[in-house]
PDB file of C-alpha atoms in Angstrom:
ATOM      1  CA  UNK A   1       0.059   0.027  -0.053  1.00 79.00           C
ATOM      2  CA  UNK A   2       1.426   3.424  -1.032  1.00 88.00           C
ATOM      3  CA  UNK A   3       2.369   5.726   1.873  1.00 94.00           C
ATOM      4  CA  UNK A   4       1.444   9.343   1.710  1.00 97.00           C
ATOM      5  CA  UNK A   5       3.689  11.832   3.370  1.00 97.00           C
ATOM      6  CA  UNK A   6       2.100  14.209   5.730  1.00 97.00           C
ATOM      7  CA  UNK A   7       3.598  17.291   7.618  1.00 96.00           C
ATOM      8  CA  UNK A   8       2.278  19.358  10.549  1.00 95.00           C
ATOM      9  CA  UNK A   9       0.544  22.511   9.381  1.00 92.00           C
ATOM     10  CA  UNK A  10      -1.324  23.525  12.657  1.00 87.00           C
ATOM     11  CA  UNK A  11      -1.578  22.949  16.283  1.00 85.00           C
ATOM     12  CA  UNK A  12      -5.225  24.172  17.092  1.00 79.00           C
ATOM     13  CA  UNK A  13      -6.928  24.945  20.358  1.00 71.00           C
ATOM     14  CA  UNK A  14     -10.555  23.868  20.055  1.00 60.00           C
ATOM     15  CA  UNK A  15     -13.016  26.809  19.955  1.00 52.00           C
ATOM     16  CA  UNK A  16     -15.733  24.536  21.190  1.00 52.00           C
ATOM     17  CA  UNK A  17     -13.911  22.462  23.888  1.00 55.00           C
ATOM     18  CA  UNK A  18     -11.633  24.189  26.425  1.00 56.00           C
ATOM     19  CA  UNK A  19      -9.228  21.252  26.930  1.00 64.00           C
ATOM     20  CA  UNK A  20      -9.224  19.775  23.537  1.00 74.00           C
ATOM     21  CA  UNK A  21      -6.544  20.311  20.987  1.00 86.00           C
ATOM     22  CA  UNK A  22      -6.043  19.023  17.247  1.00 88.00           C
ATOM     23  CA  UNK A  23      -2.926  18.455  15.538  1.00 92.00           C
ATOM     24  CA  UNK A  24      -3.567  19.104  11.941  1.00 92.00           C
ATOM     25  CA  UNK A  25      -1.320  17.204   9.230  1.00 95.00           C
ATOM     26  CA  UNK A  26      -1.337  18.289   5.622  1.00 95.00           C
ATOM     27  CA  UNK A  27      -0.586  16.082   2.661  1.00 95.00           C
ATOM     28  CA  UNK A  28       2.795  17.125   1.207  1.00 95.00           C
ATOM     29  CA  UNK A  29       2.100  18.614  -2.162  1.00 92.00           C
ATOM     30  CA  UNK A  30      -1.608  17.950  -1.779  1.00 92.00           C
ATOM     31  CA  UNK A  31      -4.652  19.646  -0.489  1.00 90.00           C
ATOM     32  CA  UNK A  32      -5.985  17.103   2.077  1.00 94.00           C
ATOM     33  CA  UNK A  33      -5.715  17.741   5.843  1.00 94.00           C
ATOM     34  CA  UNK A  34      -5.988  15.195   8.591  1.00 94.00           C
ATOM     35  CA  UNK A  35      -6.978  16.521  11.964  1.00 92.00           C
ATOM     36  CA  UNK A  36      -6.086  14.500  15.054  1.00 92.00           C
ATOM     37  CA  UNK A  37      -7.582  15.188  18.474  1.00 89.00           C
ATOM     38  CA  UNK A  38      -5.014  14.968  21.176  1.00 90.00           C
ATOM     39  CA  UNK A  39      -4.717  15.977  24.795  1.00 86.00           C
ATOM     40  CA  UNK A  40      -3.235  19.045  26.457  1.00 83.00           C
ATOM     41  CA  UNK A  41      -0.020  17.227  27.517  1.00 86.00           C
ATOM     42  CA  UNK A  42       0.723  15.868  24.114  1.00 89.00           C
ATOM     43  CA  UNK A  43      -0.072  19.259  22.421  1.00 87.00           C
ATOM     44  CA  UNK A  44       2.409  20.896  24.836  1.00 85.00           C
ATOM     45  CA  UNK A  45       5.037  18.431  23.963  1.00 89.00           C
ATOM     46  CA  UNK A  46       4.692  18.857  20.200  1.00 91.00           C
ATOM     47  CA  UNK A  47       4.492  22.651  20.695  1.00 87.00           C
ATOM     48  CA  UNK A  48       7.744  22.770  22.641  1.00 86.00           C
ATOM     49  CA  UNK A  49       9.415  20.726  19.880  1.00 90.00           C
ATOM     50  CA  UNK A  50       8.157  22.797  17.056  1.00 88.00           C
ATOM     51  CA  UNK A  51       8.959  26.122  18.728  1.00 83.00           C
ATOM     52  CA  UNK A  52      12.419  24.797  19.632  1.00 84.00           C
ATOM     53  CA  UNK A  53      11.957  25.594  23.339  1.00 81.00           C
ATOM     54  CA  UNK A  54      14.302  24.104  25.881  1.00 79.00           C
ATOM     55  CA  UNK A  55      12.487  23.066  29.202  1.00 79.00           C
ATOM     56  CA  UNK A  56      14.715  23.211  32.344  1.00 78.00           C
ATOM     57  CA  UNK A  57      14.207  19.455  32.803  1.00 86.00           C
ATOM     58  CA  UNK A  58      13.605  16.912  29.786  1.00 88.00           C
ATOM     59  CA  UNK A  59       9.931  16.163  29.040  1.00 88.00           C
ATOM     60  CA  UNK A  60       8.875  12.527  28.594  1.00 93.00           C
ATOM     61  CA  UNK A  61       9.318  12.653  24.779  1.00 95.00           C
ATOM     62  CA  UNK A  62      12.873  14.322  25.299  1.00 94.00           C
ATOM     63  CA  UNK A  63      13.745  11.465  27.767  1.00 96.00           C
ATOM     64  CA  UNK A  64      12.625   9.019  25.153  1.00 96.00           C
ATOM     65  CA  UNK A  65      14.714  10.588  22.499  1.00 96.00           C
ATOM     66  CA  UNK A  66      17.693  10.816  24.752  1.00 96.00           C
ATOM     67  CA  UNK A  67      17.250   7.073  25.615  1.00 96.00           C
ATOM     68  CA  UNK A  68      17.114   6.043  22.106  1.00 96.00           C
ATOM     69  CA  UNK A  69      20.102   8.186  21.142  1.00 96.00           C
ATOM     70  CA  UNK A  70      22.165   6.587  24.078  1.00 96.00           C
ATOM     71  CA  UNK A  71      21.513   3.147  22.604  1.00 95.00           C
ATOM     72  CA  UNK A  72      22.032   4.119  19.043  1.00 95.00           C
ATOM     73  CA  UNK A  73      18.515   3.754  18.019  1.00 96.00           C
ATOM     74  CA  UNK A  74      17.210   6.016  15.403  1.00 97.00           C
ATOM     75  CA  UNK A  75      13.569   6.804  14.581  1.00 98.00           C
ATOM     76  CA  UNK A  76      13.243   6.579  10.680  1.00 97.00           C
ATOM     77  CA  UNK A  77       9.580   7.354  10.360  1.00 98.00           C
ATOM     78  CA  UNK A  78       6.280   7.123  11.793  1.00 98.00           C
ATOM     79  CA  UNK A  79       3.250   5.480  10.197  1.00 98.00           C
ATOM     80  CA  UNK A  80      -0.351   6.422  10.954  1.00 98.00           C
ATOM     81  CA  UNK A  81      -1.609   3.066   9.826  1.00 96.00           C
ATOM     82  CA  UNK A  82      -4.976   2.430  11.290  1.00 96.00           C
ATOM     83  CA  UNK A  83      -8.264   4.163  12.436  1.00 94.00           C
ATOM     84  CA  UNK A  84     -10.573   2.215  14.617  1.00 92.00           C
ATOM     85  CA  UNK A  85     -13.826   3.724  16.186  1.00 87.00           C
ATOM     86  CA  UNK A  86     -12.230   7.335  15.770  1.00 86.00           C
ATOM     87  CA  UNK A  87      -8.843   6.585  17.317  1.00 92.00           C
ATOM     88  CA  UNK A  88      -5.895   6.706  15.166  1.00 96.00           C
ATOM     89  CA  UNK A  89      -3.044   3.953  15.599  1.00 97.00           C
ATOM     90  CA  UNK A  90       0.481   4.487  14.719  1.00 98.00           C
ATOM     91  CA  UNK A  91       3.880   2.669  14.236  1.00 98.00           C
ATOM     92  CA  UNK A  92       7.363   3.846  15.170  1.00 98.00           C
ATOM     93  CA  UNK A  93       9.928   2.439  12.563  1.00 98.00           C
ATOM     94  CA  UNK A  94      13.159   2.224  14.434  1.00 98.00           C
ATOM     95  CA  UNK A  95      16.645   0.991  13.244  1.00 96.00           C
ATOM     96  CA  UNK A  96      19.781   0.005  15.067  1.00 92.00           C
ATOM     97  CA  UNK A  97      22.932  -1.209  13.704  1.00 89.00           C
ATOM     98  CA  UNK A  98      21.352  -4.613  13.289  1.00 90.00           C
ATOM     99  CA  UNK A  99      17.503  -4.566  13.148  1.00 94.00           C
ATOM    100  CA  UNK A 100      14.527  -2.549  11.880  1.00 95.00           C
ATOM    101  CA  UNK A 101      11.735  -2.628  14.472  1.00 96.00           C
ATOM    102  CA  UNK A 102       7.954  -1.338  14.377  1.00 97.00           C
ATOM    103  CA  UNK A 103       6.634  -0.419  17.650  1.00 97.00           C
ATOM    104  CA  UNK A 104       3.039   0.412  18.506  1.00 98.00           C
ATOM    105  CA  UNK A 105       2.386   3.820  19.616  1.00 97.00           C
ATOM    106  CA  UNK A 106      -0.352   6.543  20.305  1.00 96.00           C
ATOM    107  CA  UNK A 107      -0.406   8.857  17.302  1.00 97.00           C
ATOM    108  CA  UNK A 108       0.130  11.935  19.541  1.00 95.00           C
ATOM    109  CA  UNK A 109       3.308  10.365  21.189  1.00 96.00           C
ATOM    110  CA  UNK A 110       4.457   9.307  17.665  1.00 97.00           C
ATOM    111  CA  UNK A 111       4.107  12.673  16.305  1.00 97.00           C
ATOM    112  CA  UNK A 112       5.787  14.420  19.253  1.00 96.00           C
ATOM    113  CA  UNK A 113       8.797  12.048  18.786  1.00 97.00           C
ATOM    114  CA  UNK A 114       8.840  12.638  14.918  1.00 97.00           C
ATOM    115  CA  UNK A 115       9.148  16.346  15.573  1.00 96.00           C
ATOM    116  CA  UNK A 116      12.139  15.708  17.705  1.00 96.00           C
ATOM    117  CA  UNK A 117      13.906  13.316  15.400  1.00 97.00           C
ATOM    118  CA  UNK A 118      12.964  15.317  12.264  1.00 96.00           C
ATOM    119  CA  UNK A 119      11.697  12.170  10.717  1.00 97.00           C
ATOM    120  CA  UNK A 120       8.851  11.886   8.081  1.00 98.00           C
ATOM    121  CA  UNK A 121       5.250  11.159   8.938  1.00 98.00           C
ATOM    122  CA  UNK A 122       3.235   8.921   6.686  1.00 98.00           C
ATOM    123  CA  UNK A 123      -0.265   7.607   6.439  1.00 98.00           C
ATOM    124  CA  UNK A 124      -2.293   5.619   3.849  1.00 97.00           C
ATOM    125  CA  UNK A 125      -5.084   6.401   1.232  1.00 95.00           C
ATOM    126  CA  UNK A 126      -7.756   4.586   3.168  1.00 94.00           C
ATOM    127  CA  UNK A 127      -7.032   6.754   6.365  1.00 95.00           C
ATOM    128  CA  UNK A 128      -7.270  10.011   4.393  1.00 94.00           C
ATOM    129  CA  UNK A 129     -10.433   8.889   2.624  1.00 92.00           C
ATOM    130  CA  UNK A 130     -12.049   8.033   6.063  1.00 91.00           C
ATOM    131  CA  UNK A 131     -10.748  10.929   8.119  1.00 92.00           C
ATOM    132  CA  UNK A 132      -9.304  13.523   5.920  1.00 91.00           C
ATOM    133  CA  UNK A 133     -10.753  16.822   4.877  1.00 90.00           C
ATOM    134  CA  UNK A 134     -10.236  18.244   1.339  1.00 86.00           C
ATOM    135  CA  UNK A 135      -9.288  21.935   1.389  1.00 80.00           C
ATOM    136  CA  UNK A 136     -10.299  24.178  -1.572  1.00 68.00           C
ATOM    137  CA  UNK A 137      -7.021  25.160  -3.264  1.00 59.00           C
ATOM    138  CA  UNK A 138      -8.292  28.843  -3.349  1.00 50.00           C
ATOM    139  CA  UNK A 139      -8.469  28.647   0.429  1.00 48.00           C
ATOM    140  CA  UNK A 140      -6.437  30.954   2.696  1.00 41.00           C
ATOM    141  CA  UNK A 141      -3.274  29.250   3.784  1.00 41.00           C
ATOM    142  CA  UNK A 142      -3.234  28.097   7.351  1.00 40.00           C
ATOM    143  CA  UNK A 143       0.032  29.962   7.922  1.00 39.00           C
ATOM    144  CA  UNK A 144       1.988  29.810  11.138  1.00 37.00           C
ATOM    145  CA  UNK A 145       1.339  26.835  13.677  1.00 38.00           C
ATOM    146  CA  UNK A 146      -1.032  28.110  16.189  1.00 41.00           C
ATOM    147  CA  UNK A 147       0.140  27.491  19.794  1.00 36.00           C
ATOM    148  CA  UNK A 148      -2.361  27.639  22.679  1.00 36.00           C
ATOM    149  CA  UNK A 149      -1.363  25.269  25.441  1.00 32.00           C
ATOM    150  CA  UNK A 150      -2.775  25.153  28.820  1.00 34.00           C
ATOM    151  CA  UNK A 151      -0.162  23.629  31.215  1.00 33.00           C
ATOM    152  CA  UNK A 152      -2.759  21.558  33.351  1.00 32.00           C
ATOM    153  CA  UNK A 153      -4.794  20.306  30.291  1.00 32.00           C
ATOM    154  CA  UNK A 154      -5.419  16.652  29.977  1.00 33.00           C
ATOM    155  CA  UNK A 155      -7.525  14.583  27.700  1.00 34.00           C
ATOM    156  CA  UNK A 156      -6.997  10.899  26.703  1.00 36.00           C
ATOM    157  CA  UNK A 157      -6.629  10.069  23.144  1.00 38.00           C
ATOM    158  CA  UNK A 158     -10.251   9.161  22.975  1.00 37.00           C
ATOM    159  CA  UNK A 159     -12.665   8.883  20.088  1.00 39.00           C
ATOM    160  CA  UNK A 160     -13.296  12.125  18.372  1.00 39.00           C
ATOM    161  CA  UNK A 161     -15.982  14.366  19.679  1.00 41.00           C
ATOM    162  CA  UNK A 162     -17.104  18.097  19.372  1.00 43.00           C
ATOM    163  CA  UNK A 163     -18.891  20.743  21.112  1.00 48.00           C
ATOM    164  CA  UNK A 164     -21.280  20.621  18.036  1.00 51.00           C
ATOM    165  CA  UNK A 165     -23.669  17.913  19.217  1.00 52.00           C
ATOM    166  CA  UNK A 166     -24.921  15.071  16.972  1.00 51.00           C
ATOM    167  CA  UNK A 167     -28.529  16.204  17.713  1.00 52.00           C
ATOM    168  CA  UNK A 168     -27.758  19.780  16.579  1.00 77.00           C
ATOM    169  CA  UNK A 169     -26.364  18.352  13.279  1.00 84.00           C
ATOM    170  CA  UNK A 170     -29.042  16.013  12.534  1.00 84.00           C
ATOM    171  CA  UNK A 171     -31.524  18.878  12.528  1.00 88.00           C
ATOM    172  CA  UNK A 172     -29.524  20.720   9.676  1.00 89.00           C
ATOM    173  CA  UNK A 173     -30.061  20.381   5.872  1.00 90.00           C
ATOM    174  CA  UNK A 174     -27.189  19.124   3.734  1.00 91.00           C
ATOM    175  CA  UNK A 175     -26.846  22.750   2.466  1.00 90.00           C
ATOM    176  CA  UNK A 176     -26.553  24.056   6.129  1.00 90.00           C
ATOM    177  CA  UNK A 177     -23.988  21.298   6.965  1.00 89.00           C
ATOM    178  CA  UNK A 178     -21.973  22.180   3.989  1.00 88.00           C
ATOM    179  CA  UNK A 179     -21.997  25.920   4.994  1.00 90.00           C
ATOM    180  CA  UNK A 180     -21.266  25.152   8.731  1.00 88.00           C
ATOM    181  CA  UNK A 181     -18.251  23.030   7.559  1.00 84.00           C
ATOM    182  CA  UNK A 182     -17.009  25.916   5.541  1.00 85.00           C
ATOM    183  CA  UNK A 183     -17.516  28.233   8.561  1.00 86.00           C
ATOM    184  CA  UNK A 184     -15.567  25.972  11.069  1.00 79.00           C
ATOM    185  CA  UNK A 185     -12.807  25.270   8.609  1.00 77.00           C
ATOM    186  CA  UNK A 186     -12.337  29.123   8.237  1.00 77.00           C
ATOM    187  CA  UNK A 187     -12.063  29.272  12.051  1.00 75.00           C
ATOM    188  CA  UNK A 188      -9.592  26.319  12.024  1.00 63.00           C
ATOM    189  CA  UNK A 189     -11.968  24.691  14.512  1.00 69.00           C
ATOM    190  CA  UNK A 190     -10.978  21.224  13.095  1.00 64.00           C
ATOM    191  CA  UNK A 191     -12.572  19.236  16.075  1.00 63.00           C
ATOM    192  CA  UNK A 192     -16.051  20.582  15.068  1.00 73.00           C
ATOM    193  CA  UNK A 193     -15.197  20.079  11.432  1.00 76.00           C
ATOM    194  CA  UNK A 194     -14.653  16.192  12.046  1.00 72.00           C
ATOM    195  CA  UNK A 195     -18.291  15.822  13.522  1.00 78.00           C
ATOM    196  CA  UNK A 196     -19.775  17.804  10.637  1.00 84.00           C
ATOM    197  CA  UNK A 197     -17.733  15.886   8.124  1.00 80.00           C
ATOM    198  CA  UNK A 198     -18.843  12.540   9.635  1.00 79.00           C
ATOM    199  CA  UNK A 199     -22.590  13.740   9.624  1.00 84.00           C
ATOM    200  CA  UNK A 200     -22.259  14.410   5.854  1.00 86.00           C
ATOM    201  CA  UNK A 201     -20.579  11.130   4.976  1.00 82.00           C
ATOM    202  CA  UNK A 202     -23.283   9.285   7.084  1.00 84.00           C
ATOM    203  CA  UNK A 203     -25.881  10.956   5.049  1.00 84.00           C
ATOM    204  CA  UNK A 204     -24.254  10.138   1.777  1.00 78.00           C
TER     205      UNK A 204
END
């Protein structure tokens, strides 16, 4: 199965949920976006690496990188390889002098490590078909990564949810849903966009 390279294009704080964040991956040389809901701790870990900040003591993902470096283990790539009940699953592809090993990982942790190692992030066509969002090529660029981290935020990587309730969405027409999807995408509220996109897919 052909791998599709992705890059981090935004780290967005949810407008609708106080303690929810979404890391938004964009298809390299493409228009598809893959928003992934993560917790506050993971968002902070990704933000620290993206902004090249240096905490006084190593964070968990920094410790992991230091540990791997100490034993000559290199992270070659991460693969977002499955989506089950709204939860993304990933593999770390690691090498040492003798072996190549794939290690199961939460996607938020995998991305936090990928930023630290500077390694590529890949996914597959079926993942993008099921969970991706197509951006209009005339749409405004997302620009700089948006950082909004709450130090004490926490949210397990759980099935995608949104402040826009299913009941609210079910009462809207398809045209209203399409308009609402455009509206939340303009606001970069990707968590709400996921719920709206899923409602549109369900009806089709």
